[in-house]
């Protein structure tokens, strides 16, 4: 299967890429291409121009910047999954990256690309939301920072403007611990999430001082599970507290039936995986 | 657009449309039909090749994205007339039936073993998660990879299933 014809440019600098994106109607940015090329081959999307950012140096780094870590636009899923900075400061995101696609996909696909693609059932959006990530959207006009919880607008729709590139993901170093768990479409952790949840918790003297829970695969977009998050904050993190929080997993979420599960089943799974993510994050926080 | 790359140690170049997928460039422009097109959606892994040493699904990469890269396909795996240990393993342990998935299976297995030549069965199976065998011959594929790992460690491979005592 071939995509429809398109023009292709491979700028050497980010400024050139941003200028090209700003000046070219209907252009799309490609890095690994794991999501975009599939859509183009199925002709669900036919951009007139592809701007390949894959040859721009310095975007393939994960950096330690004192109060946060920064994941560049070309950092692959494989690197996010295994890098010492992500496994320590963004465990849920690293875990989600390790279950994204398969080895070949993780070799080429990028974390920022997956987030920008905004699939309703992708793993890393849940991790990014739980870890309190900030997306840095850059255009010729400058930078715009978008909280992960506000980034996923609808199915395959992010808050990025057509002339913006997601150049970097910033994860604050807030202490606390995080975890991600899911049911994959092919069972276990394989393939997109039928449902998945990531949880970040910070404990203080046996009390959950702060938390965030991200959901994926369940609704029209990955989202913050606000009810469950509210329920676990201030609790003692006990099994009862986790169960009570999990009961509120889909509060405010429009649960969507799809090929992989009914509304009832997805709701059930959301509760199961919110509980599991919380259990794992709290266990890490206690250890 | 003009592209140039190294394929199995040979410098190649040509003009392609930007939409030409790497797998089609290899098969149709270079005549290297060992790399197969299976699902054509990025799931099955039959089109797996190495791009700068990294295993990649060549049906989901543009030829122009491979500009300047070093590509290895199944045709480039054997050296000096000697099968690569993974090729030998698939032969010795009956790692293929119809053979359609085999080029991708072998390229992915070679990549995994280059990273770690002593993987356990779980690691092999997860490492081959992106390669589907329609004959469902996974059991012997795992055995073939274990055989190759032993060869690469200069150890004697385990006896094949069919020579185990009492079978």
Coordinates of N, CA and C in Angstrom, one line a residue, chain A residues 53-263:
Chain A
X53 N 11.6 15.6 10.8 CA 12.5 16.2 11.8 C 13.5 15.2 12.3
X54 N 13.6 14.0 11.6 CA 14.5 13.0 12.1 C 16.0 13.3 11.9
X55 N 16.3 14.3 11.2 CA 17.7 14.6 11.0 C 18.2 15.8 11.8
X56 N 17.3 16.3 12.6 CA 17.7 17.5 13.4 C 18.5 17.0 14.7
X57 N 19.7 17.5 14.8 CA 20.5 17.0 16.0 C 19.9 17.6 17.3
X58 N 20.3 16.9 18.3 CA 20.0 17.3 19.7 C 18.6 17.1 20.2
X59 N 17.7 16.6 19.3 CA 16.4 16.4 19.8 C 16.2 14.9 20.4
X60 N 17.3 14.2 20.3 CA 17.2 12.7 20.7 C 17.8 12.5 22.1
X61 N 17.7 13.5 22.9 CA 18.3 13.4 24.3 C 17.3 13.4 25.4
X62 N 17.6 12.7 26.5 CA 16.8 12.9 27.7 C 17.8 13.6 28.7
X63 N 17.4 14.8 29.1 CA 18.3 15.6 29.9 C 17.8 15.8 31.3
X64 N 18.8 15.9 32.2 CA 18.5 16.2 33.6 C 18.7 17.7 33.8
X65 N 17.6 18.4 34.2 CA 17.7 19.9 34.4 C 17.2 20.3 35.8
X66 N 17.9 19.8 36.7 CA 17.6 20.1 38.2 C 16.2 19.8 38.6
X67 N 15.3 20.7 38.3 CA 13.9 20.4 38.9 C 13.0 19.6 37.9
X68 N 13.5 19.3 36.7 CA 12.7 18.4 35.8 C 13.6 17.7 34.9
X69 N 13.1 16.6 34.3 CA 13.8 16.0 33.2 C 13.1 16.4 31.9
X70 N 13.9 16.4 30.8 CA 13.3 16.8 29.5 C 13.5 15.7 28.5
X71 N 12.5 15.3 27.8 CA 12.5 14.2 26.8 C 12.4 14.9 25.4
X72 N 13.4 14.8 24.6 CA 13.4 15.5 23.3 C 12.5 14.8 22.3
X73 N 12.1 15.5 21.3 CA 11.1 15.0 20.3 C 11.5 13.7 19.6
X74 N 12.8 13.4 19.5 CA 13.3 12.2 18.8 C 13.6 11.1 19.7
X75 N 13.4 11.2 21.0 CA 13.6 10.1 21.9 C 12.7 9.0 21.6
X76 N 13.2 7.8 21.4 CA 12.4 6.7 21.0 C 11.7 6.1 22.3
X77 N 10.6 5.3 22.0 CA 10.0 4.5 23.1 C 11.0 3.7 23.8
X78 N 11.9 3.1 23.1 CA 12.9 2.2 23.7 C 13.8 2.9 24.7
X79 N 14.1 4.2 24.3 CA 15.0 5.0 25.1 C 14.2 5.5 26.4
X80 N 13.0 5.9 26.2 CA 12.1 6.3 27.3 C 11.9 5.1 28.3
X81 N 11.8 3.9 27.7 CA 11.6 2.7 28.5 C 12.7 2.4 29.4
X82 N 14.0 2.7 28.9 CA 15.1 2.1 29.6 C 16.1 3.2 30.2
X83 N 15.9 4.4 29.9 CA 16.8 5.4 30.4 C 16.8 5.6 31.9
X84 N 17.9 5.8 32.6 CA 18.0 5.9 34.0 C 17.1 7.1 34.5
X85 N 17.1 8.2 33.8 CA 16.3 9.3 34.3 C 14.8 9.1 34.2
X86 N 14.3 8.4 33.2 CA 12.9 8.2 33.1 C 12.5 7.1 34.1
X87 N 13.3 6.0 34.2 CA 12.9 4.9 35.1 C 12.9 5.4 36.5
X88 N 13.7 6.4 36.9 CA 13.7 6.9 38.2 C 12.6 8.0 38.4
X89 N 12.5 9.0 37.5 CA 11.6 10.1 37.8 C 10.3 10.0 37.1
X90 N 10.1 9.1 36.2 CA 8.9 8.9 35.4 C 8.6 7.5 35.2
X91 N 8.6 6.7 36.3 CA 8.5 5.3 36.2 C 7.3 4.8 35.4
X92 N 6.1 5.5 35.6 CA 4.9 5.1 34.9 C 5.1 5.3 33.4
X93 N 5.7 6.4 33.0 CA 5.9 6.7 31.6 C 6.9 5.7 31.0
X94 N 7.9 5.4 31.7 CA 8.9 4.4 31.2 C 8.2 3.0 31.0
X95 N 7.4 2.6 32.0 CA 6.7 1.4 31.9 C 5.8 1.4 30.7
X96 N 5.1 2.5 30.5 CA 4.1 2.6 29.4 C 4.9 2.5 28.1
X97 N 6.1 3.1 28.0 CA 6.9 3.1 26.8 C 7.4 1.7 26.5
X98 N 7.7 0.9 27.6 CA 8.2 -0.5 27.4 C 7.1 -1.4 26.8
X99 N 5.8 -1.0 27.0 CA 4.7 -1.8 26.5 C 4.1 -1.2 25.2
X100 N 4.7 -0.2 24.7 CA 4.2 0.4 23.4 C 4.7 -0.4 22.2
X101 N 3.8 -0.8 21.4 CA 4.1 -1.5 20.1 C 4.9 -2.7 20.4
X102 N 6.0 -3.0 19.6 CA 6.8 -4.1 19.7 C 8.3 -3.6 19.6
X103 N 9.2 -4.5 19.6 CA 10.6 -4.0 19.6 C 11.0 -3.1 18.5
X104 N 10.5 -3.5 17.3 CA 10.8 -2.7 16.1 C 10.2 -1.4 16.2
X105 N 8.9 -1.3 16.7 CA 8.2 0.0 16.8 C 8.9 0.8 17.9
X106 N 9.4 0.2 18.9 CA 10.1 1.0 20.0 C 11.4 1.4 19.5
X107 N 12.0 0.8 18.5 CA 13.3 1.2 18.0 C 13.1 2.5 17.2
X108 N 12.0 2.7 16.6 CA 11.9 3.9 15.7 C 10.9 4.9 16.2
X109 N 9.8 4.4 16.8 CA 8.7 5.4 17.2 C 9.2 6.2 18.4
X110 N 8.6 7.4 18.5 CA 9.1 8.4 19.5 C 8.0 8.6 20.5
X111 N 8.4 8.9 21.7 CA 7.5 9.2 22.8 C 6.7 10.5 22.4
X112 N 7.4 11.5 22.0 CA 6.6 12.8 21.7 C 5.7 12.5 20.5
X113 N 6.1 11.7 19.5 CA 5.3 11.4 18.4 C 4.0 10.7 18.8
X114 N 4.1 9.7 19.7 CA 3.0 9.0 20.2 C 2.0 9.9 20.9
X115 N 2.6 10.8 21.7 CA 1.7 11.8 22.4 C 1.0 12.7 21.4
X116 N 1.7 13.2 20.4 CA 1.2 14.1 19.5 C 0.1 13.4 18.6
X117 N 0.3 12.1 18.4 CA -0.7 11.3 17.6 C -2.0 11.2 18.4
X118 N -1.9 11.1 19.7 CA -3.1 11.2 20.6 C -4.1 10.1 20.4
X119 N -3.6 8.9 20.2 CA -4.5 7.7 20.1 C -5.3 7.6 21.4
X120 N -6.5 7.2 21.3 CA -7.4 7.1 22.6 C -6.9 5.9 23.5
X121 N -6.1 5.0 22.9 CA -5.7 3.8 23.6 C -4.2 3.6 23.7
X122 N -3.5 4.7 23.5 CA -2.0 4.7 23.6 C -1.6 4.6 25.1
X123 N -0.5 4.0 25.3 CA 0.0 3.8 26.7 C 0.5 5.1 27.3
X124 N 1.4 5.8 26.6 CA 2.2 6.8 27.2 C 1.4 8.1 27.6
X125 N 0.3 8.4 27.0 CA -0.5 9.5 27.5 C -0.9 9.4 29.0
X126 N -1.2 8.1 29.4 CA -1.6 7.9 30.8 C -0.4 8.2 31.7
X127 N 0.7 7.7 31.3 CA 2.0 7.9 32.0 C 2.3 9.4 32.1
X128 N 2.2 10.1 31.0 CA 2.5 11.5 31.0 C 1.6 12.3 31.9
X129 N 0.3 11.9 31.9 CA -0.7 12.6 32.8 C -0.4 12.4 34.2
X130 N -0.1 11.1 34.6 CA 0.2 10.8 36.0 C 1.4 11.4 36.5
X131 N 2.4 11.5 35.6 CA 3.7 12.1 36.0 C 3.7 13.6 36.0
X132 N 2.6 14.2 35.6 CA 2.5 15.7 35.6 C 3.3 16.3 34.6
X133 N 3.4 15.7 33.4 CA 4.3 16.2 32.3 C 3.7 17.5 31.8
X134 N 4.7 18.3 31.3 CA 4.3 19.5 30.5 C 4.8 19.3 29.1
X135 N 4.0 19.6 28.1 CA 4.3 19.5 26.7 C 4.8 20.9 26.3
X136 N 6.0 20.9 25.6 CA 6.4 22.2 25.1 C 6.1 22.2 23.6
X137 N 5.2 23.0 23.2 CA 4.8 23.2 21.8 C 5.5 24.4 21.2
X138 N 6.2 24.2 20.2 CA 7.0 25.3 19.6 C 6.5 25.7 18.2
X139 N 6.4 27.0 18.0 CA 6.1 27.4 16.6 C 7.0 28.6 16.3
X140 N 6.9 29.2 15.1 CA 7.8 30.3 14.8 C 7.5 31.4 15.8
X141 N 6.4 31.4 16.4 CA 6.0 32.5 17.4 C 6.6 32.3 18.8
X142 N 7.2 31.1 19.0 CA 7.7 30.9 20.3 C 7.1 29.6 21.0
X143 N 7.4 29.5 22.3 CA 7.0 28.2 23.0 C 5.6 28.4 23.7
X144 N 4.9 27.3 23.8 CA 3.7 27.3 24.6 C 3.8 26.0 25.4
X145 N 3.5 26.2 26.7 CA 3.5 25.0 27.6 C 2.1 24.5 27.9
X146 N 1.9 23.2 27.7 CA 0.6 22.6 27.9 C 0.7 21.5 28.9
X147 N -0.2 21.5 29.9 CA -0.2 20.4 30.9 C -0.7 19.1 30.2
X148 N -0.1 18.0 30.5 CA -0.5 16.7 29.9 C -2.0 16.5 30.0
X149 N -2.5 16.8 31.2 CA -4.0 16.6 31.4 C -4.8 17.4 30.5
X150 N -4.3 18.5 29.9 CA -5.1 19.3 29.0 C -4.7 19.1 27.5
X151 N -3.8 18.2 27.3 CA -3.2 18.0 25.9 C -4.1 17.1 25.0
X152 N -4.7 16.1 25.6 CA -5.5 15.2 24.8 C -6.9 15.6 24.7
X153 N -7.3 16.1 23.6 CA -8.6 16.8 23.4 C -9.7 15.8 23.0
X154 N -9.4 14.9 22.1 CA -10.4 14.0 21.5 C -9.6 12.9 20.8
X155 N -10.4 12.0 20.2 CA -9.7 10.9 19.5 C -8.7 11.5 18.4
X156 N -7.5 11.1 18.4 CA -6.4 11.5 17.5 C -6.4 13.0 17.4
X157 N -6.7 13.7 18.5 CA -6.7 15.2 18.5 C -6.0 15.7 19.7
X158 N -4.9 16.4 19.5 CA -4.2 17.0 20.6 C -4.4 18.5 20.6
X159 N -3.9 19.1 21.6 CA -4.0 20.6 21.7 C -3.0 21.3 20.8
X160 N -2.2 20.6 20.1 CA -1.2 21.2 19.2 C -1.9 22.0 18.1
X161 N -1.4 23.2 17.8 CA -1.9 23.9 16.6 C -1.2 23.4 15.4
X162 N -1.7 23.6 14.2 CA -1.1 23.0 13.0 C 0.3 23.5 12.7
X163 N 0.7 24.7 13.3 CA 2.0 25.2 13.0 C 3.0 24.9 14.2
X164 N 2.5 24.0 15.1 CA 3.4 23.7 16.3 C 4.0 22.3 16.2
X165 N 5.2 22.2 16.8 CA 5.9 20.9 16.9 C 6.0 20.7 18.4
X166 N 5.7 19.4 18.8 CA 5.9 19.0 20.2 C 7.4 18.8 20.3
X167 N 8.2 19.7 20.8 CA 9.6 19.6 20.8 C 10.2 18.9 22.0
X168 N 9.4 18.9 23.1 CA 9.9 18.4 24.3 C 8.8 18.1 25.3
X169 N 9.1 17.1 26.1 CA 8.2 16.7 27.2 C 9.0 16.9 28.5
X170 N 8.4 17.7 29.4 CA 9.1 17.9 30.7 C 8.4 17.2 31.8
X171 N 9.2 16.5 32.6 CA 8.6 15.8 33.8 C 9.2 16.4 35.0
X172 N 8.3 17.0 35.9 CA 8.9 17.6 37.1 C 9.4 16.6 38.1
X173 N 10.5 16.9 38.8 CA 11.0 16.0 39.8 C 10.3 16.4 41.1
X174 N 9.1 15.8 41.4 CA 8.3 16.1 42.6 C 8.5 15.1 43.7
X175 N 9.5 14.2 43.5 CA 9.5 13.1 44.5 C 8.3 12.2 44.2
X176 N 8.0 11.3 45.2 CA 6.9 10.4 44.9 C 7.2 9.3 43.9
X177 N 6.3 8.4 43.7 CA 6.6 7.3 42.8 C 5.4 7.0 41.9
X178 N 5.6 6.4 40.8 CA 4.5 6.2 39.8 C 4.6 4.8 39.2
X179 N 3.5 4.3 38.7 CA 3.4 3.0 38.1 C 2.3 3.0 37.0
X180 N 2.4 2.1 36.0 CA 1.4 2.0 35.0 C 1.1 0.5 34.8
X181 N -0.2 0.2 34.6 CA -0.6 -1.2 34.3 C -1.7 -1.1 33.3
X182 N -1.9 -2.2 32.5 CA -2.9 -2.2 31.5 C -3.3 -3.6 31.1
X183 N -4.4 -3.7 30.4 CA -4.7 -5.0 29.7 C -4.5 -4.7 28.2
X184 N -3.6 -5.4 27.5 CA -3.4 -5.2 26.1 C -4.5 -5.9 25.2
X185 N -4.6 -5.4 24.0 CA -5.6 -6.0 23.1 C -5.3 -7.4 22.8
X186 N -4.0 -7.8 22.8 CA -3.7 -9.2 22.5 C -3.4 -9.9 23.8
X187 N -4.0 -9.4 24.9 CA -3.7 -10.1 26.2 C -2.5 -9.6 26.8
X188 N -2.3 -9.8 28.1 CA -1.1 -9.4 28.8 C -0.9 -7.9 28.6
X189 N 0.3 -7.6 28.2 CA 0.6 -6.2 28.0 C 0.9 -5.9 26.5
X190 N 0.5 -6.8 25.6 CA 0.7 -6.6 24.2 C -0.3 -5.7 23.5
X191 N 0.2 -4.9 22.6 CA -0.7 -4.0 21.8 C -1.3 -2.9 22.6
X192 N -2.1 -2.1 21.9 CA -2.8 -0.9 22.5 C -3.6 -1.4 23.8
X193 N -3.9 -0.5 24.6 CA -4.6 -0.8 25.9 C -6.1 -0.9 25.6
X194 N -6.7 -2.1 26.0 CA -8.1 -2.1 26.1 C -8.5 -1.1 27.2
X195 N -7.8 -1.2 28.3 CA -7.9 -0.1 29.3 C -6.5 -0.1 30.1
X196 N -6.1 1.0 30.5 CA -4.9 1.1 31.3 C -4.9 2.3 32.2
X197 N -4.2 2.3 33.2 CA -4.1 3.4 34.2 C -2.7 3.6 34.7
X198 N -2.3 4.9 34.9 CA -1.1 5.2 35.5 C -1.4 6.0 36.8
X199 N -0.6 5.8 37.8 CA -0.8 6.5 39.0 C 0.5 7.1 39.5
X200 N 0.5 8.3 40.0 CA 1.6 8.9 40.7 C 1.2 9.3 42.1
X201 N 2.0 8.9 43.1 CA 1.6 9.3 44.5 C 2.8 9.8 45.2
X202 N 2.6 10.8 46.1 CA 3.6 11.2 47.0 C 3.1 11.1 48.4
X203 N 3.8 10.3 49.2 CA 3.3 10.1 50.6 C 4.0 10.9 51.6
X204 N 3.3 11.2 52.7 CA 4.0 12.0 53.7 C 3.5 11.5 55.1
X205 N 4.4 10.8 55.8 CA 4.0 10.2 57.1 C 2.7 9.3 57.0
X206 N 2.7 8.5 56.0 CA 1.6 7.5 55.9 C 0.3 8.1 55.3
X207 N 0.4 9.3 54.9 CA -0.8 9.9 54.2 C -0.4 10.2 52.8
X208 N -1.4 10.0 51.9 CA -1.1 10.3 50.5 C -1.3 11.8 50.3
X209 N -0.1 12.5 50.3 CA -0.1 14.0 50.3 C -0.6 14.5 48.9
X210 N -0.2 13.8 47.8 CA -0.6 14.3 46.5 C -0.6 13.1 45.6
X211 N -1.4 13.2 44.5 CA -1.5 12.1 43.5 C -2.1 12.6 42.2
X212 N -1.8 11.8 41.2 CA -2.5 12.0 39.9 C -2.7 10.6 39.3
X213 N -3.9 10.4 38.6 CA -4.1 9.2 38.0 C -4.5 9.4 36.5
X214 N -3.8 8.8 35.6 CA -4.2 9.0 34.2 C -4.8 7.7 33.7
X215 N -5.8 7.9 32.8 CA -6.6 6.8 32.2 C -6.4 6.7 30.7
X216 N -6.3 5.5 30.1 CA -6.3 5.4 28.7 C -7.1 4.2 28.2
X217 N -7.5 4.3 27.0 CA -8.3 3.2 26.4 C -9.8 3.2 26.7
X218 N -10.2 4.1 27.6 CA -11.5 4.0 28.1 C -12.5 5.0 27.5
X219 N -12.0 6.2 27.3 CA -12.9 7.3 26.9 C -12.5 7.8 25.5
X220 N -13.0 9.0 25.2 CA -12.7 9.6 23.9 C -11.3 10.1 23.8
X221 N -10.6 10.3 24.9 CA -9.2 10.7 24.9 C -8.6 10.2 26.3
X222 N -7.3 10.0 26.3 CA -6.7 9.8 27.6 C -6.9 11.0 28.5
X223 N -7.2 10.7 29.8 CA -7.6 11.8 30.7 C -7.2 11.6 32.1
X224 N -7.2 12.7 32.9 CA -7.0 12.6 34.3 C -8.3 12.0 34.9
X225 N -8.1 10.9 35.7 CA -9.2 10.4 36.5 C -9.4 11.2 37.7
X226 N -10.1 12.3 37.6 CA -10.2 13.3 38.6 C -10.8 12.8 39.9
X227 N -11.9 12.0 39.7 CA -12.6 11.5 40.9 C -11.7 10.6 41.8
X228 N -11.0 9.7 41.1 CA -10.2 8.7 41.8 C -9.0 9.4 42.4
X229 N -8.5 10.4 41.7 CA -7.3 11.2 42.2 C -7.8 12.0 43.5
X230 N -8.9 12.6 43.4 CA -9.5 13.3 44.6 C -9.6 12.4 45.8
X231 N -10.1 11.1 45.5 CA -10.4 10.2 46.6 C -9.2 9.7 47.3
X232 N -8.1 9.5 46.5 CA -6.9 8.9 47.1 C -6.1 10.0 47.9
X233 N -6.1 11.2 47.5 CA -5.4 12.3 48.2 C -6.0 12.5 49.6
X234 N -5.1 12.5 50.5 CA -5.5 12.6 51.9 C -5.8 11.3 52.6
X235 N -5.9 10.2 51.9 CA -6.2 8.9 52.5 C -4.9 8.3 53.0
X236 N -5.1 7.1 53.7 CA -3.9 6.4 54.2 C -3.3 5.5 53.2
X237 N -3.9 5.4 52.0 CA -3.3 4.5 51.0 C -3.6 3.1 51.2
X238 N -4.5 2.8 52.1 CA -4.8 1.4 52.5 C -5.6 0.7 51.3
X239 N -5.8 -0.6 51.5 CA -6.5 -1.4 50.4 C -7.9 -0.8 50.3
X240 N -8.5 -0.4 51.4 CA -9.9 0.2 51.4 C -9.9 1.5 50.7
X241 N -8.8 2.3 50.9 CA -8.7 3.6 50.3 C -8.6 3.5 48.8
X242 N -7.7 2.5 48.4 CA -7.5 2.2 47.0 C -8.8 1.8 46.3
X243 N -9.6 0.9 47.0 CA -10.8 0.4 46.4 C -11.8 1.5 46.3
X244 N -11.8 2.4 47.3 CA -12.8 3.5 47.2 C -12.4 4.5 46.1
X245 N -11.1 4.7 45.9 CA -10.7 5.6 44.8 C -11.0 4.9 43.4
X246 N -10.8 3.6 43.3 CA -11.0 2.9 42.0 C -12.5 2.9 41.6
X247 N -13.4 2.9 42.6 CA -14.8 3.0 42.3 C -15.1 4.3 41.6
X248 N -14.3 5.3 41.7 CA -14.5 6.6 41.0 C -13.7 6.8 39.8
X249 N -13.2 5.6 39.2 CA -12.3 5.7 38.1 C -12.8 6.4 36.9
X250 N -14.1 6.2 36.6 CA -14.6 6.8 35.3 C -15.5 8.0 35.6
X251 N -15.4 8.6 36.8 CA -16.2 9.8 37.1 C -15.8 10.9 36.1
X252 N -16.8 11.4 35.4 CA -16.5 12.5 34.5 C -16.0 12.0 33.1
X253 N -15.8 10.7 33.0 CA -15.3 10.2 31.7 C -16.5 9.6 30.9
X254 N -16.5 9.9 29.6 CA -17.5 9.3 28.7 C -16.9 8.0 28.2
X255 N -17.4 6.9 28.8 CA -16.8 5.6 28.5 C -17.3 5.2 27.1
X256 N -16.4 4.8 26.2 CA -16.8 4.4 24.8 C -16.6 2.9 24.6
X257 N -17.7 2.3 24.1 CA -17.6 0.9 23.7 C -16.8 0.9 22.4
X258 N -15.9 -0.1 22.2 CA -15.3 -0.3 20.9 C -15.2 -1.8 20.7
X259 N -14.3 -2.2 19.6 CA -14.2 -3.6 19.2 C -13.7 -4.5 20.4
X260 N -13.1 -3.8 21.4 CA -12.4 -4.6 22.4 C -13.1 -4.7 23.7
X261 N -14.2 -4.0 23.8 CA -15.0 -4.1 25.0 C -16.2 -3.2 25.1
X262 N -17.2 -3.7 25.8 CA -18.5 -2.9 26.0 C -18.2 -1.8 27.0
X263 N -19.1 -0.9 27.1 CA -19.0 0.2 28.0 C -18.9 -0.4 29.5

